[in-house]
mmCIF file of the C-alpha atoms, coordinates in Angstrom:
data_MODEL
# 
_entry.id   MODEL 
# 
loop_
_atom_site.group_PDB 
_atom_site.id 
_atom_site.type_symbol 
_atom_site.label_atom_id 
_atom_site.label_alt_id 
_atom_site.label_comp_id 
_atom_site.label_asym_id 
_atom_site.label_entity_id 
_atom_site.label_seq_id 
_atom_site.pdbx_PDB_ins_code 
_atom_site.Cartn_x 
_atom_site.Cartn_y 
_atom_site.Cartn_z 
_atom_site.occupancy 
_atom_site.B_iso_or_equiv 
_atom_site.pdbx_formal_charge 
_atom_site.auth_seq_id 
_atom_site.auth_comp_id 
_atom_site.auth_asym_id 
_atom_site.auth_atom_id 
_atom_site.pdbx_PDB_model_num 
ATOM 1   C CA . MET A 1 1   ? -19.725 -44.069 42.109 1.00 0.00 ? 1   MET A CA 1 
ATOM 2   C CA . THR A 1 2   ? -21.934 -46.037 39.795 1.00 0.00 ? 2   THR A CA 1 
ATOM 3   C CA . THR A 1 3   ? -23.559 -45.773 36.397 1.00 0.00 ? 3   THR A CA 1 
ATOM 4   C CA . THR A 1 4   ? -27.251 -44.876 36.453 1.00 0.00 ? 4   THR A CA 1 
ATOM 5   C CA . THR A 1 5   ? -30.009 -46.852 34.786 1.00 0.00 ? 5   THR A CA 1 
ATOM 6   C CA . PRO A 1 6   ? -31.270 -45.788 31.352 1.00 0.00 ? 6   PRO A CA 1 
ATOM 7   C CA . ALA A 1 7   ? -33.292 -42.600 31.204 1.00 0.00 ? 7   ALA A CA 1 
ATOM 8   C CA . SER A 1 8   ? -36.869 -42.598 30.006 1.00 0.00 ? 8   SER A CA 1 
ATOM 9   C CA . HIS A 1 9   ? -36.307 -40.172 27.125 1.00 0.00 ? 9   HIS A CA 1 
ATOM 10  C CA . GLY A 1 10  ? -35.549 -41.222 23.551 1.00 0.00 ? 10  GLY A CA 1 
ATOM 11  C CA . ASP A 1 11  ? -32.149 -42.646 22.662 1.00 0.00 ? 11  ASP A CA 1 
ATOM 12  C CA . ASP A 1 12  ? -31.230 -39.699 20.438 1.00 0.00 ? 12  ASP A CA 1 
ATOM 13  C CA . GLY A 1 13  ? -31.596 -37.047 23.136 1.00 0.00 ? 13  GLY A CA 1 
ATOM 14  C CA . ARG A 1 14  ? -31.369 -33.332 22.406 1.00 0.00 ? 14  ARG A CA 1 
ATOM 15  C CA . LEU A 1 15  ? -28.318 -31.414 21.279 1.00 0.00 ? 15  LEU A CA 1 
ATOM 16  C CA . LEU A 1 16  ? -26.587 -28.504 22.978 1.00 0.00 ? 16  LEU A CA 1 
ATOM 17  C CA . VAL A 1 17  ? -24.114 -27.182 20.414 1.00 0.00 ? 17  VAL A CA 1 
ATOM 18  C CA . PRO A 1 18  ? -21.151 -24.992 21.404 1.00 0.00 ? 18  PRO A CA 1 
ATOM 19  C CA . LEU A 1 19  ? -20.085 -23.808 17.927 1.00 0.00 ? 19  LEU A CA 1 
ATOM 20  C CA . TYR A 1 20  ? -16.976 -21.693 18.500 1.00 0.00 ? 20  TYR A CA 1 
ATOM 21  C CA . VAL A 1 21  ? -16.257 -20.537 14.957 1.00 0.00 ? 21  VAL A CA 1 
ATOM 22  C CA . HIS A 1 22  ? -17.137 -17.330 13.131 1.00 0.00 ? 22  HIS A CA 1 
ATOM 23  C CA . PRO A 1 23  ? -20.237 -17.373 10.891 1.00 0.00 ? 23  PRO A CA 1 
ATOM 24  C CA . ALA A 1 24  ? -18.373 -15.528 8.126  1.00 0.00 ? 24  ALA A CA 1 
ATOM 25  C CA . THR A 1 25  ? -15.637 -18.182 7.875  1.00 0.00 ? 25  THR A CA 1 
ATOM 26  C CA . HIS A 1 26  ? -17.789 -21.254 8.598  1.00 0.00 ? 26  HIS A CA 1 
ATOM 27  C CA . PRO A 1 27  ? -21.188 -20.501 7.025  1.00 0.00 ? 27  PRO A CA 1 
ATOM 28  C CA . GLU A 1 28  ? -21.953 -24.183 6.284  1.00 0.00 ? 28  GLU A CA 1 
ATOM 29  C CA . GLU A 1 29  ? -21.746 -25.142 9.944  1.00 0.00 ? 29  GLU A CA 1 
ATOM 30  C CA . TRP A 1 30  ? -24.087 -22.345 10.986 1.00 0.00 ? 30  TRP A CA 1 
ATOM 31  C CA . ALA A 1 31  ? -26.512 -23.217 8.175  1.00 0.00 ? 31  ALA A CA 1 
ATOM 32  C CA . ALA A 1 32  ? -26.567 -26.843 9.345  1.00 0.00 ? 32  ALA A CA 1 
ATOM 33  C CA . LEU A 1 33  ? -27.899 -25.702 12.712 1.00 0.00 ? 33  LEU A CA 1 
ATOM 34  C CA . LEU A 1 34  ? -30.972 -24.182 11.060 1.00 0.00 ? 34  LEU A CA 1 
ATOM 35  C CA . ASP A 1 35  ? -31.991 -27.530 9.566  1.00 0.00 ? 35  ASP A CA 1 
ATOM 36  C CA . ALA A 1 36  ? -31.308 -29.290 12.859 1.00 0.00 ? 36  ALA A CA 1 
ATOM 37  C CA . ALA A 1 37  ? -33.498 -26.833 14.813 1.00 0.00 ? 37  ALA A CA 1 
ATOM 38  C CA . PRO A 1 38  ? -36.051 -29.402 16.093 1.00 0.00 ? 38  PRO A CA 1 
ATOM 39  C CA . ARG A 1 39  ? -33.261 -31.428 17.732 1.00 0.00 ? 39  ARG A CA 1 
ATOM 40  C CA . LEU A 1 40  ? -31.532 -28.509 19.431 1.00 0.00 ? 40  LEU A CA 1 
ATOM 41  C CA . TYR A 1 41  ? -31.729 -27.723 23.118 1.00 0.00 ? 41  TYR A CA 1 
ATOM 42  C CA . GLY A 1 42  ? -29.747 -24.625 22.226 1.00 0.00 ? 42  GLY A CA 1 
ATOM 43  C CA . VAL A 1 43  ? -26.688 -23.116 20.557 1.00 0.00 ? 43  VAL A CA 1 
ATOM 44  C CA . VAL A 1 44  ? -23.909 -21.423 22.536 1.00 0.00 ? 44  VAL A CA 1 
ATOM 45  C CA . LEU A 1 45  ? -23.088 -18.033 20.999 1.00 0.00 ? 45  LEU A CA 1 
ATOM 46  C CA . ASN A 1 46  ? -19.421 -17.186 21.555 1.00 0.00 ? 46  ASN A CA 1 
ATOM 47  C CA . ALA A 1 47  ? -18.197 -14.201 19.563 1.00 0.00 ? 47  ALA A CA 1 
ATOM 48  C CA . ALA A 1 48  ? -14.887 -13.615 21.388 1.00 0.00 ? 48  ALA A CA 1 
ATOM 49  C CA . ASP A 1 49  ? -14.638 -15.781 24.505 1.00 0.00 ? 49  ASP A CA 1 
ATOM 50  C CA . GLY A 1 50  ? -17.808 -13.948 25.429 1.00 0.00 ? 50  GLY A CA 1 
ATOM 51  C CA . PRO A 1 51  ? -19.784 -11.186 23.687 1.00 0.00 ? 51  PRO A CA 1 
ATOM 52  C CA . GLY A 1 52  ? -16.654 -9.249  22.691 1.00 0.00 ? 52  GLY A CA 1 
ATOM 53  C CA . GLY A 1 53  ? -16.041 -5.534  22.952 1.00 0.00 ? 53  GLY A CA 1 
ATOM 54  C CA . ARG A 1 54  ? -18.648 -4.500  20.379 1.00 0.00 ? 54  ARG A CA 1 
ATOM 55  C CA . PRO A 1 55  ? -21.508 -6.131  18.437 1.00 0.00 ? 55  PRO A CA 1 
ATOM 56  C CA . ASP A 1 56  ? -20.386 -8.420  15.606 1.00 0.00 ? 56  ASP A CA 1 
ATOM 57  C CA . PRO A 1 57  ? -22.715 -8.065  12.577 1.00 0.00 ? 57  PRO A CA 1 
ATOM 58  C CA . ALA A 1 58  ? -22.069 -11.643 11.391 1.00 0.00 ? 58  ALA A CA 1 
ATOM 59  C CA . PHE A 1 59  ? -23.024 -13.076 14.765 1.00 0.00 ? 59  PHE A CA 1 
ATOM 60  C CA . GLY A 1 60  ? -26.040 -10.784 14.831 1.00 0.00 ? 60  GLY A CA 1 
ATOM 61  C CA . THR A 1 61  ? -27.225 -12.169 11.489 1.00 0.00 ? 61  THR A CA 1 
ATOM 62  C CA . ALA A 1 62  ? -26.624 -15.766 12.605 1.00 0.00 ? 62  ALA A CA 1 
ATOM 63  C CA . ALA A 1 63  ? -28.453 -15.135 15.864 1.00 0.00 ? 63  ALA A CA 1 
ATOM 64  C CA . ARG A 1 64  ? -31.503 -13.694 14.109 1.00 0.00 ? 64  ARG A CA 1 
ATOM 65  C CA . ALA A 1 65  ? -31.665 -16.657 11.717 1.00 0.00 ? 65  ALA A CA 1 
ATOM 66  C CA . LEU A 1 66  ? -31.466 -19.175 14.555 1.00 0.00 ? 66  LEU A CA 1 
ATOM 67  C CA . ARG A 1 67  ? -34.104 -17.364 16.598 1.00 0.00 ? 67  ARG A CA 1 
ATOM 68  C CA . ALA A 1 68  ? -36.409 -17.324 13.567 1.00 0.00 ? 68  ALA A CA 1 
ATOM 69  C CA . ALA A 1 69  ? -35.954 -21.108 13.323 1.00 0.00 ? 69  ALA A CA 1 
ATOM 70  C CA . GLY A 1 70  ? -36.963 -21.480 16.963 1.00 0.00 ? 70  GLY A CA 1 
ATOM 71  C CA . VAL A 1 71  ? -33.483 -22.293 18.287 1.00 0.00 ? 71  VAL A CA 1 
ATOM 72  C CA . PRO A 1 72  ? -32.719 -21.027 21.809 1.00 0.00 ? 72  PRO A CA 1 
ATOM 73  C CA . LEU A 1 73  ? -29.467 -19.049 22.042 1.00 0.00 ? 73  LEU A CA 1 
ATOM 74  C CA . LEU A 1 74  ? -27.152 -19.109 25.042 1.00 0.00 ? 74  LEU A CA 1 
ATOM 75  C CA . GLY A 1 75  ? -24.553 -16.395 25.511 1.00 0.00 ? 75  GLY A CA 1 
ATOM 76  C CA . TYR A 1 76  ? -21.109 -17.713 26.420 1.00 0.00 ? 76  TYR A CA 1 
ATOM 77  C CA . VAL A 1 77  ? -19.601 -16.203 29.589 1.00 0.00 ? 77  VAL A CA 1 
ATOM 78  C CA . ASP A 1 78  ? -16.255 -17.214 31.112 1.00 0.00 ? 78  ASP A CA 1 
ATOM 79  C CA . THR A 1 79  ? -16.507 -17.206 34.914 1.00 0.00 ? 79  THR A CA 1 
ATOM 80  C CA . GLY A 1 80  ? -12.851 -18.063 35.568 1.00 0.00 ? 80  GLY A CA 1 
ATOM 81  C CA . TYR A 1 81  ? -13.649 -20.909 37.975 1.00 0.00 ? 81  TYR A CA 1 
ATOM 82  C CA . GLY A 1 82  ? -15.159 -18.405 40.367 1.00 0.00 ? 82  GLY A CA 1 
ATOM 83  C CA . HIS A 1 83  ? -12.208 -15.987 40.281 1.00 0.00 ? 83  HIS A CA 1 
ATOM 84  C CA . ARG A 1 84  ? -13.637 -13.537 37.756 1.00 0.00 ? 84  ARG A CA 1 
ATOM 85  C CA . ARG A 1 85  ? -15.460 -10.564 39.263 1.00 0.00 ? 85  ARG A CA 1 
ATOM 86  C CA . THR A 1 86  ? -19.224 -11.005 39.403 1.00 0.00 ? 86  THR A CA 1 
ATOM 87  C CA . GLY A 1 87  ? -19.640 -7.516  37.941 1.00 0.00 ? 87  GLY A CA 1 
ATOM 88  C CA . ALA A 1 88  ? -17.627 -8.470  34.852 1.00 0.00 ? 88  ALA A CA 1 
ATOM 89  C CA . VAL A 1 89  ? -19.679 -11.636 34.409 1.00 0.00 ? 89  VAL A CA 1 
ATOM 90  C CA . VAL A 1 90  ? -22.926 -9.691  34.681 1.00 0.00 ? 90  VAL A CA 1 
ATOM 91  C CA . ALA A 1 91  ? -21.649 -7.106  32.186 1.00 0.00 ? 91  ALA A CA 1 
ATOM 92  C CA . ASP A 1 92  ? -21.047 -9.894  29.658 1.00 0.00 ? 92  ASP A CA 1 
ATOM 93  C CA . ILE A 1 93  ? -24.539 -11.270 30.245 1.00 0.00 ? 93  ILE A CA 1 
ATOM 94  C CA . ARG A 1 94  ? -25.988 -7.797  29.675 1.00 0.00 ? 94  ARG A CA 1 
ATOM 95  C CA . ARG A 1 95  ? -24.077 -7.399  26.386 1.00 0.00 ? 95  ARG A CA 1 
ATOM 96  C CA . HIS A 1 96  ? -25.235 -10.778 25.145 1.00 0.00 ? 96  HIS A CA 1 
ATOM 97  C CA . ARG A 1 97  ? -28.830 -9.855  25.887 1.00 0.00 ? 97  ARG A CA 1 
ATOM 98  C CA . ARG A 1 98  ? -28.583 -6.375  24.356 1.00 0.00 ? 98  ARG A CA 1 
ATOM 99  C CA . TRP A 1 99  ? -26.560 -7.221  21.245 1.00 0.00 ? 99  TRP A CA 1 
ATOM 100 C CA . TYR A 1 100 ? -27.771 -10.718 20.329 1.00 0.00 ? 100 TYR A CA 1 
ATOM 101 C CA . ASP A 1 101 ? -31.066 -11.079 22.230 1.00 0.00 ? 101 ASP A CA 1 
ATOM 102 C CA . VAL A 1 102 ? -29.968 -14.426 23.651 1.00 0.00 ? 102 VAL A CA 1 
ATOM 103 C CA . ASP A 1 103 ? -32.514 -16.546 25.506 1.00 0.00 ? 103 ASP A CA 1 
ATOM 104 C CA . GLY A 1 104 ? -30.125 -17.615 28.224 1.00 0.00 ? 104 GLY A CA 1 
ATOM 105 C CA . VAL A 1 105 ? -26.534 -17.895 29.404 1.00 0.00 ? 105 VAL A CA 1 
ATOM 106 C CA . PHE A 1 106 ? -23.822 -20.546 29.251 1.00 0.00 ? 106 PHE A CA 1 
ATOM 107 C CA . LEU A 1 107 ? -21.604 -19.986 32.268 1.00 0.00 ? 107 LEU A CA 1 
ATOM 108 C CA . ASP A 1 108 ? -18.299 -21.713 31.516 1.00 0.00 ? 108 ASP A CA 1 
ATOM 109 C CA . GLN A 1 109 ? -15.275 -22.526 33.690 1.00 0.00 ? 109 GLN A CA 1 
ATOM 110 C CA . VAL A 1 110 ? -17.418 -23.329 36.717 1.00 0.00 ? 110 VAL A CA 1 
ATOM 111 C CA . PRO A 1 111 ? -15.607 -24.943 39.668 1.00 0.00 ? 111 PRO A CA 1 
ATOM 112 C CA . ALA A 1 112 ? -16.717 -28.245 41.159 1.00 0.00 ? 112 ALA A CA 1 
ATOM 113 C CA . HIS A 1 113 ? -16.295 -27.444 44.873 1.00 0.00 ? 113 HIS A CA 1 
ATOM 114 C CA . ASP A 1 114 ? -19.002 -25.832 46.969 1.00 0.00 ? 114 ASP A CA 1 
ATOM 115 C CA . THR A 1 115 ? -17.209 -22.713 48.264 1.00 0.00 ? 115 THR A CA 1 
ATOM 116 C CA . PRO A 1 116 ? -18.205 -20.452 45.309 1.00 0.00 ? 116 PRO A CA 1 
ATOM 117 C CA . LEU A 1 117 ? -21.861 -21.542 45.339 1.00 0.00 ? 117 LEU A CA 1 
ATOM 118 C CA . PRO A 1 118 ? -23.123 -18.193 46.752 1.00 0.00 ? 118 PRO A CA 1 
ATOM 119 C CA . ARG A 1 119 ? -21.268 -16.309 44.010 1.00 0.00 ? 119 ARG A CA 1 
ATOM 120 C CA . TYR A 1 120 ? -22.823 -18.472 41.286 1.00 0.00 ? 120 TYR A CA 1 
ATOM 121 C CA . ARG A 1 121 ? -26.230 -18.083 42.866 1.00 0.00 ? 121 ARG A CA 1 
ATOM 122 C CA . ARG A 1 122 ? -25.833 -14.310 42.452 1.00 0.00 ? 122 ARG A CA 1 
ATOM 123 C CA . MET A 1 123 ? -24.698 -14.710 38.834 1.00 0.00 ? 123 MET A CA 1 
ATOM 124 C CA . VAL A 1 124 ? -27.698 -16.841 37.932 1.00 0.00 ? 124 VAL A CA 1 
ATOM 125 C CA . LEU A 1 125 ? -30.083 -14.491 39.734 1.00 0.00 ? 125 LEU A CA 1 
ATOM 126 C CA . ALA A 1 126 ? -28.598 -11.509 37.874 1.00 0.00 ? 126 ALA A CA 1 
ATOM 127 C CA . ALA A 1 127 ? -28.972 -13.350 34.565 1.00 0.00 ? 127 ALA A CA 1 
ATOM 128 C CA . ARG A 1 128 ? -32.646 -14.014 35.279 1.00 0.00 ? 128 ARG A CA 1 
ATOM 129 C CA . VAL A 1 129 ? -33.230 -10.399 36.275 1.00 0.00 ? 129 VAL A CA 1 
ATOM 130 C CA . LEU A 1 130 ? -31.721 -9.379  32.921 1.00 0.00 ? 130 LEU A CA 1 
ATOM 131 C CA . GLY A 1 131 ? -34.219 -11.615 31.125 1.00 0.00 ? 131 GLY A CA 1 
ATOM 132 C CA . ALA A 1 132 ? -32.313 -14.880 30.662 1.00 0.00 ? 132 ALA A CA 1 
ATOM 133 C CA . ARG A 1 133 ? -34.802 -17.745 30.685 1.00 0.00 ? 133 ARG A CA 1 
ATOM 134 C CA . THR A 1 134 ? -32.191 -20.510 30.781 1.00 0.00 ? 134 THR A CA 1 
ATOM 135 C CA . ALA A 1 135 ? -29.021 -20.803 32.843 1.00 0.00 ? 135 ALA A CA 1 
ATOM 136 C CA . VAL A 1 136 ? -26.512 -23.486 31.875 1.00 0.00 ? 136 VAL A CA 1 
ATOM 137 C CA . LEU A 1 137 ? -23.519 -24.098 34.149 1.00 0.00 ? 137 LEU A CA 1 
ATOM 138 C CA . ASN A 1 138 ? -20.453 -25.935 32.845 1.00 0.00 ? 138 ASN A CA 1 
ATOM 139 C CA . PRO A 1 139 ? -18.055 -27.411 35.387 1.00 0.00 ? 139 PRO A CA 1 
ATOM 140 C CA . GLY A 1 140 ? -17.332 -30.154 32.841 1.00 0.00 ? 140 GLY A CA 1 
ATOM 141 C CA . THR A 1 141 ? -17.452 -32.760 35.609 1.00 0.00 ? 141 THR A CA 1 
ATOM 142 C CA . HIS A 1 142 ? -19.830 -33.755 38.381 1.00 0.00 ? 142 HIS A CA 1 
ATOM 143 C CA . PRO A 1 143 ? -19.655 -30.865 40.869 1.00 0.00 ? 143 PRO A CA 1 
ATOM 144 C CA . ASP A 1 144 ? -21.033 -30.455 44.346 1.00 0.00 ? 144 ASP A CA 1 
ATOM 145 C CA . PRO A 1 145 ? -24.776 -31.280 44.148 1.00 0.00 ? 145 PRO A CA 1 
ATOM 146 C CA . GLY A 1 146 ? -25.606 -27.705 45.145 1.00 0.00 ? 146 GLY A CA 1 
ATOM 147 C CA . TYR A 1 147 ? -24.930 -26.538 41.591 1.00 0.00 ? 147 TYR A CA 1 
ATOM 148 C CA . ALA A 1 148 ? -27.826 -28.617 40.320 1.00 0.00 ? 148 ALA A CA 1 
ATOM 149 C CA . SER A 1 149 ? -30.215 -26.399 42.268 1.00 0.00 ? 149 SER A CA 1 
ATOM 150 C CA . LEU A 1 150 ? -28.890 -23.279 40.498 1.00 0.00 ? 150 LEU A CA 1 
ATOM 151 C CA . ALA A 1 151 ? -28.869 -24.409 36.878 1.00 0.00 ? 151 ALA A CA 1 
ATOM 152 C CA . ASP A 1 152 ? -31.590 -25.310 34.415 1.00 0.00 ? 152 ASP A CA 1 
ATOM 153 C CA . LEU A 1 153 ? -28.953 -27.509 32.770 1.00 0.00 ? 153 LEU A CA 1 
ATOM 154 C CA . LEU A 1 154 ? -25.694 -28.722 34.292 1.00 0.00 ? 154 LEU A CA 1 
ATOM 155 C CA . VAL A 1 155 ? -22.840 -29.911 32.068 1.00 0.00 ? 155 VAL A CA 1 
ATOM 156 C CA . THR A 1 156 ? -21.401 -32.792 34.073 1.00 0.00 ? 156 THR A CA 1 
ATOM 157 C CA . PHE A 1 157 ? -18.974 -34.013 31.425 1.00 0.00 ? 157 PHE A CA 1 
ATOM 158 C CA . GLU A 1 158 ? -16.821 -32.173 28.894 1.00 0.00 ? 158 GLU A CA 1 
ATOM 159 C CA . GLY A 1 159 ? -13.924 -34.112 27.451 1.00 0.00 ? 159 GLY A CA 1 
ATOM 160 C CA . THR A 1 160 ? -12.669 -36.654 24.980 1.00 0.00 ? 160 THR A CA 1 
ATOM 161 C CA . TRP A 1 161 ? -14.366 -39.769 23.701 1.00 0.00 ? 161 TRP A CA 1 
ATOM 162 C CA . GLU A 1 162 ? -11.764 -41.946 25.391 1.00 0.00 ? 162 GLU A CA 1 
ATOM 163 C CA . ASP A 1 163 ? -12.362 -40.320 28.774 1.00 0.00 ? 163 ASP A CA 1 
ATOM 164 C CA . TYR A 1 164 ? -16.120 -40.502 28.267 1.00 0.00 ? 164 TYR A CA 1 
ATOM 165 C CA . ARG A 1 165 ? -16.006 -44.255 27.757 1.00 0.00 ? 165 ARG A CA 1 
ATOM 166 C CA . ARG A 1 166 ? -14.508 -44.637 31.245 1.00 0.00 ? 166 ARG A CA 1 
ATOM 167 C CA . ALA A 1 167 ? -16.583 -41.978 33.027 1.00 0.00 ? 167 ALA A CA 1 
ATOM 168 C CA . ARG A 1 168 ? -18.916 -42.806 35.905 1.00 0.00 ? 168 ARG A CA 1 
ATOM 169 C CA . VAL A 1 169 ? -21.904 -41.062 37.400 1.00 0.00 ? 169 VAL A CA 1 
ATOM 170 C CA . PRO A 1 170 ? -22.388 -40.363 41.138 1.00 0.00 ? 170 PRO A CA 1 
ATOM 171 C CA . GLU A 1 171 ? -25.535 -41.552 42.860 1.00 0.00 ? 171 GLU A CA 1 
ATOM 172 C CA . TRP A 1 172 ? -26.784 -38.047 43.698 1.00 0.00 ? 172 TRP A CA 1 
ATOM 173 C CA . THR A 1 173 ? -27.668 -37.414 40.049 1.00 0.00 ? 173 THR A CA 1 
ATOM 174 C CA . THR A 1 174 ? -30.486 -39.978 40.222 1.00 0.00 ? 174 THR A CA 1 
ATOM 175 C CA . GLY A 1 175 ? -32.464 -37.511 42.313 1.00 0.00 ? 175 GLY A CA 1 
ATOM 176 C CA . HIS A 1 176 ? -32.803 -35.156 39.321 1.00 0.00 ? 176 HIS A CA 1 
ATOM 177 C CA . PRO A 1 177 ? -34.532 -35.604 35.951 1.00 0.00 ? 177 PRO A CA 1 
ATOM 178 C CA . PRO A 1 178 ? -32.323 -36.366 32.921 1.00 0.00 ? 178 PRO A CA 1 
ATOM 179 C CA . GLU A 1 179 ? -33.369 -33.060 31.342 1.00 0.00 ? 179 GLU A CA 1 
ATOM 180 C CA . ARG A 1 180 ? -31.143 -31.311 33.897 1.00 0.00 ? 180 ARG A CA 1 
ATOM 181 C CA . PHE A 1 181 ? -27.864 -32.861 32.698 1.00 0.00 ? 181 PHE A CA 1 
ATOM 182 C CA . CYS A 1 182 ? -25.680 -32.549 29.599 1.00 0.00 ? 182 CYS A CA 1 
ATOM 183 C CA . HIS A 1 183 ? -22.555 -34.329 28.338 1.00 0.00 ? 183 HIS A CA 1 
ATOM 184 C CA . LEU A 1 184 ? -20.230 -32.644 25.814 1.00 0.00 ? 184 LEU A CA 1 
ATOM 185 C CA . VAL A 1 185 ? -17.916 -35.096 24.060 1.00 0.00 ? 185 VAL A CA 1 
ATOM 186 C CA . TYR A 1 186 ? -15.238 -34.332 21.463 1.00 0.00 ? 186 TYR A CA 1 
ATOM 187 C CA . GLY A 1 187 ? -12.743 -36.410 19.523 1.00 0.00 ? 187 GLY A CA 1 
ATOM 188 C CA . VAL A 1 188 ? -15.586 -38.809 18.696 1.00 0.00 ? 188 VAL A CA 1 
ATOM 189 C CA . PRO A 1 189 ? -14.604 -41.327 15.993 1.00 0.00 ? 189 PRO A CA 1 
ATOM 190 C CA . GLU A 1 190 ? -16.717 -41.536 12.856 1.00 0.00 ? 190 GLU A CA 1 
ATOM 191 C CA . GLY A 1 191 ? -19.750 -43.721 13.414 1.00 0.00 ? 191 GLY A CA 1 
ATOM 192 C CA . ARG A 1 192 ? -19.662 -43.483 17.220 1.00 0.00 ? 192 ARG A CA 1 
ATOM 193 C CA . GLU A 1 193 ? -22.002 -40.493 17.561 1.00 0.00 ? 193 GLU A CA 1 
ATOM 194 C CA . GLY A 1 194 ? -25.015 -42.705 18.227 1.00 0.00 ? 194 GLY A CA 1 
ATOM 195 C CA . GLN A 1 195 ? -23.105 -44.508 20.952 1.00 0.00 ? 195 GLN A CA 1 
ATOM 196 C CA . VAL A 1 196 ? -22.473 -41.185 22.687 1.00 0.00 ? 196 VAL A CA 1 
ATOM 197 C CA . ALA A 1 197 ? -26.205 -40.408 22.559 1.00 0.00 ? 197 ALA A CA 1 
ATOM 198 C CA . ARG A 1 198 ? -27.121 -43.815 23.972 1.00 0.00 ? 198 ARG A CA 1 
ATOM 199 C CA . THR A 1 199 ? -24.449 -43.597 26.661 1.00 0.00 ? 199 THR A CA 1 
ATOM 200 C CA . ALA A 1 200 ? -25.619 -40.152 27.727 1.00 0.00 ? 200 ALA A CA 1 
ATOM 201 C CA . GLY A 1 201 ? -29.157 -41.500 28.053 1.00 0.00 ? 201 GLY A CA 1 
ATOM 202 C CA . ALA A 1 202 ? -27.977 -44.496 30.039 1.00 0.00 ? 202 ALA A CA 1 
ATOM 203 C CA . ARG A 1 203 ? -26.090 -42.172 32.380 1.00 0.00 ? 203 ARG A CA 1 
ATOM 204 C CA . GLY A 1 204 ? -29.100 -39.974 32.996 1.00 0.00 ? 204 GLY A CA 1 
ATOM 205 C CA . ALA A 1 205 ? -28.341 -37.046 30.670 1.00 0.00 ? 205 ALA A CA 1 
ATOM 206 C CA . ALA A 1 206 ? -31.051 -36.048 28.187 1.00 0.00 ? 206 ALA A CA 1 
ATOM 207 C CA . VAL A 1 207 ? -28.840 -33.459 26.446 1.00 0.00 ? 207 VAL A CA 1 
ATOM 208 C CA . HIS A 1 208 ? -25.498 -34.058 24.756 1.00 0.00 ? 208 HIS A CA 1 
ATOM 209 C CA . CYS A 1 209 ? -23.155 -33.079 21.940 1.00 0.00 ? 209 CYS A CA 1 
ATOM 210 C CA . ALA A 1 210 ? -20.719 -35.344 20.052 1.00 0.00 ? 210 ALA A CA 1 
ATOM 211 C CA . VAL A 1 211 ? -18.225 -33.851 17.614 1.00 0.00 ? 211 VAL A CA 1 
ATOM 212 C CA . PRO A 1 212 ? -15.052 -35.142 15.926 1.00 0.00 ? 212 PRO A CA 1 
ATOM 213 C CA . GLY A 1 213 ? -12.931 -32.083 16.736 1.00 0.00 ? 213 GLY A CA 1 
ATOM 214 C CA . THR A 1 214 ? -9.757  -32.164 18.824 1.00 0.00 ? 214 THR A CA 1 
ATOM 215 C CA . GLY A 1 215 ? -7.071  -29.697 19.860 1.00 0.00 ? 215 GLY A CA 1 
ATOM 216 C CA . ALA A 1 216 ? -7.346  -26.288 21.468 1.00 0.00 ? 216 ALA A CA 1 
ATOM 217 C CA . ASN A 1 217 ? -10.821 -25.704 20.011 1.00 0.00 ? 217 ASN A CA 1 
ATOM 218 C CA . PRO A 1 218 ? -12.659 -28.979 19.419 1.00 0.00 ? 218 PRO A CA 1 
ATOM 219 C CA . TRP A 1 219 ? -15.972 -27.096 19.081 1.00 0.00 ? 219 TRP A CA 1 
ATOM 220 C CA . ARG A 1 220 ? -15.442 -25.954 15.500 1.00 0.00 ? 220 ARG A CA 1 
ATOM 221 C CA . SER A 1 221 ? -17.889 -28.335 13.844 1.00 0.00 ? 221 SER A CA 1 
ATOM 222 C CA . VAL A 1 222 ? -21.522 -29.295 14.281 1.00 0.00 ? 222 VAL A CA 1 
ATOM 223 C CA . PRO A 1 223 ? -22.596 -32.737 15.483 1.00 0.00 ? 223 PRO A CA 1 
ATOM 224 C CA . VAL A 1 224 ? -22.987 -35.333 12.749 1.00 0.00 ? 224 VAL A CA 1 
ATOM 225 C CA . ALA A 1 225 ? -26.695 -35.489 13.568 1.00 0.00 ? 225 ALA A CA 1 
ATOM 226 C CA . ALA A 1 226 ? -27.049 -31.809 12.656 1.00 0.00 ? 226 ALA A CA 1 
ATOM 227 C CA . ALA A 1 227 ? -24.876 -32.085 9.555  1.00 0.00 ? 227 ALA A CA 1 
ATOM 228 C CA . GLY A 1 228 ? -26.881 -35.085 8.380  1.00 0.00 ? 228 GLY A CA 1 
ATOM 229 C CA . LEU A 1 229 ? -30.122 -33.175 8.649  1.00 0.00 ? 229 LEU A CA 1 
ATOM 230 C CA . ALA A 1 230 ? -28.644 -30.297 6.696  1.00 0.00 ? 230 ALA A CA 1 
ATOM 231 C CA . ALA A 1 231 ? -27.628 -32.718 3.944  1.00 0.00 ? 231 ALA A CA 1 
ATOM 232 C CA . GLY A 1 232 ? -31.094 -34.221 3.831  1.00 0.00 ? 232 GLY A CA 1 
ATOM 233 C CA . GLY A 1 233 ? -30.153 -37.378 5.707  1.00 0.00 ? 233 GLY A CA 1 
ATOM 234 C CA . THR A 1 234 ? -31.391 -38.808 8.973  1.00 0.00 ? 234 THR A CA 1 
ATOM 235 C CA . ALA A 1 235 ? -29.878 -38.110 12.376 1.00 0.00 ? 235 ALA A CA 1 
# 
């Protein structure tokens, strides 16, 4: 495997933000996303490892505010690495669409091998039939190339800053535009956010996210670029 040449898009790239905290307990983080709207590819809406058992008013309010700011919303759905029933996945997609009017879906826990490709093809087709305009698949690593034909955006890295520094990119990715790939990096040291953006661009990914969080839920803060915009600074 080898590292790709720099992409043609700007160094900053666009941000896909998985913000896995409740709007009632972390209102500042959700407010920061409104000011960062022009930079956002989208925000992953995750009420309870999915849409939850009933609509959450706080998430409904946050979703309406983000939509009004022009931010695409992606409903989080756990696919269990292909072991979760397709019917259960589709039910979650339907709830996200009905309760929060999401624009698309973020299918998480996607396997990297090719055996489940037909199942994921059905999931994505069902999402589109239900009105989802964007399908993001997250294997968190470079999967079989067949997944790139299913997704509008493929998350080919999710992990720590230290692992990201050593990561490599397979040659097959060069056959797709950078706008089809995303890197999600956590545990990013202060001041290194710009390096993540530049590295993502150099590795052929036009979308990224860099946050300082660690532990079981590193996605509890917004990227520094978004927070800086909310504070009136520059990204």
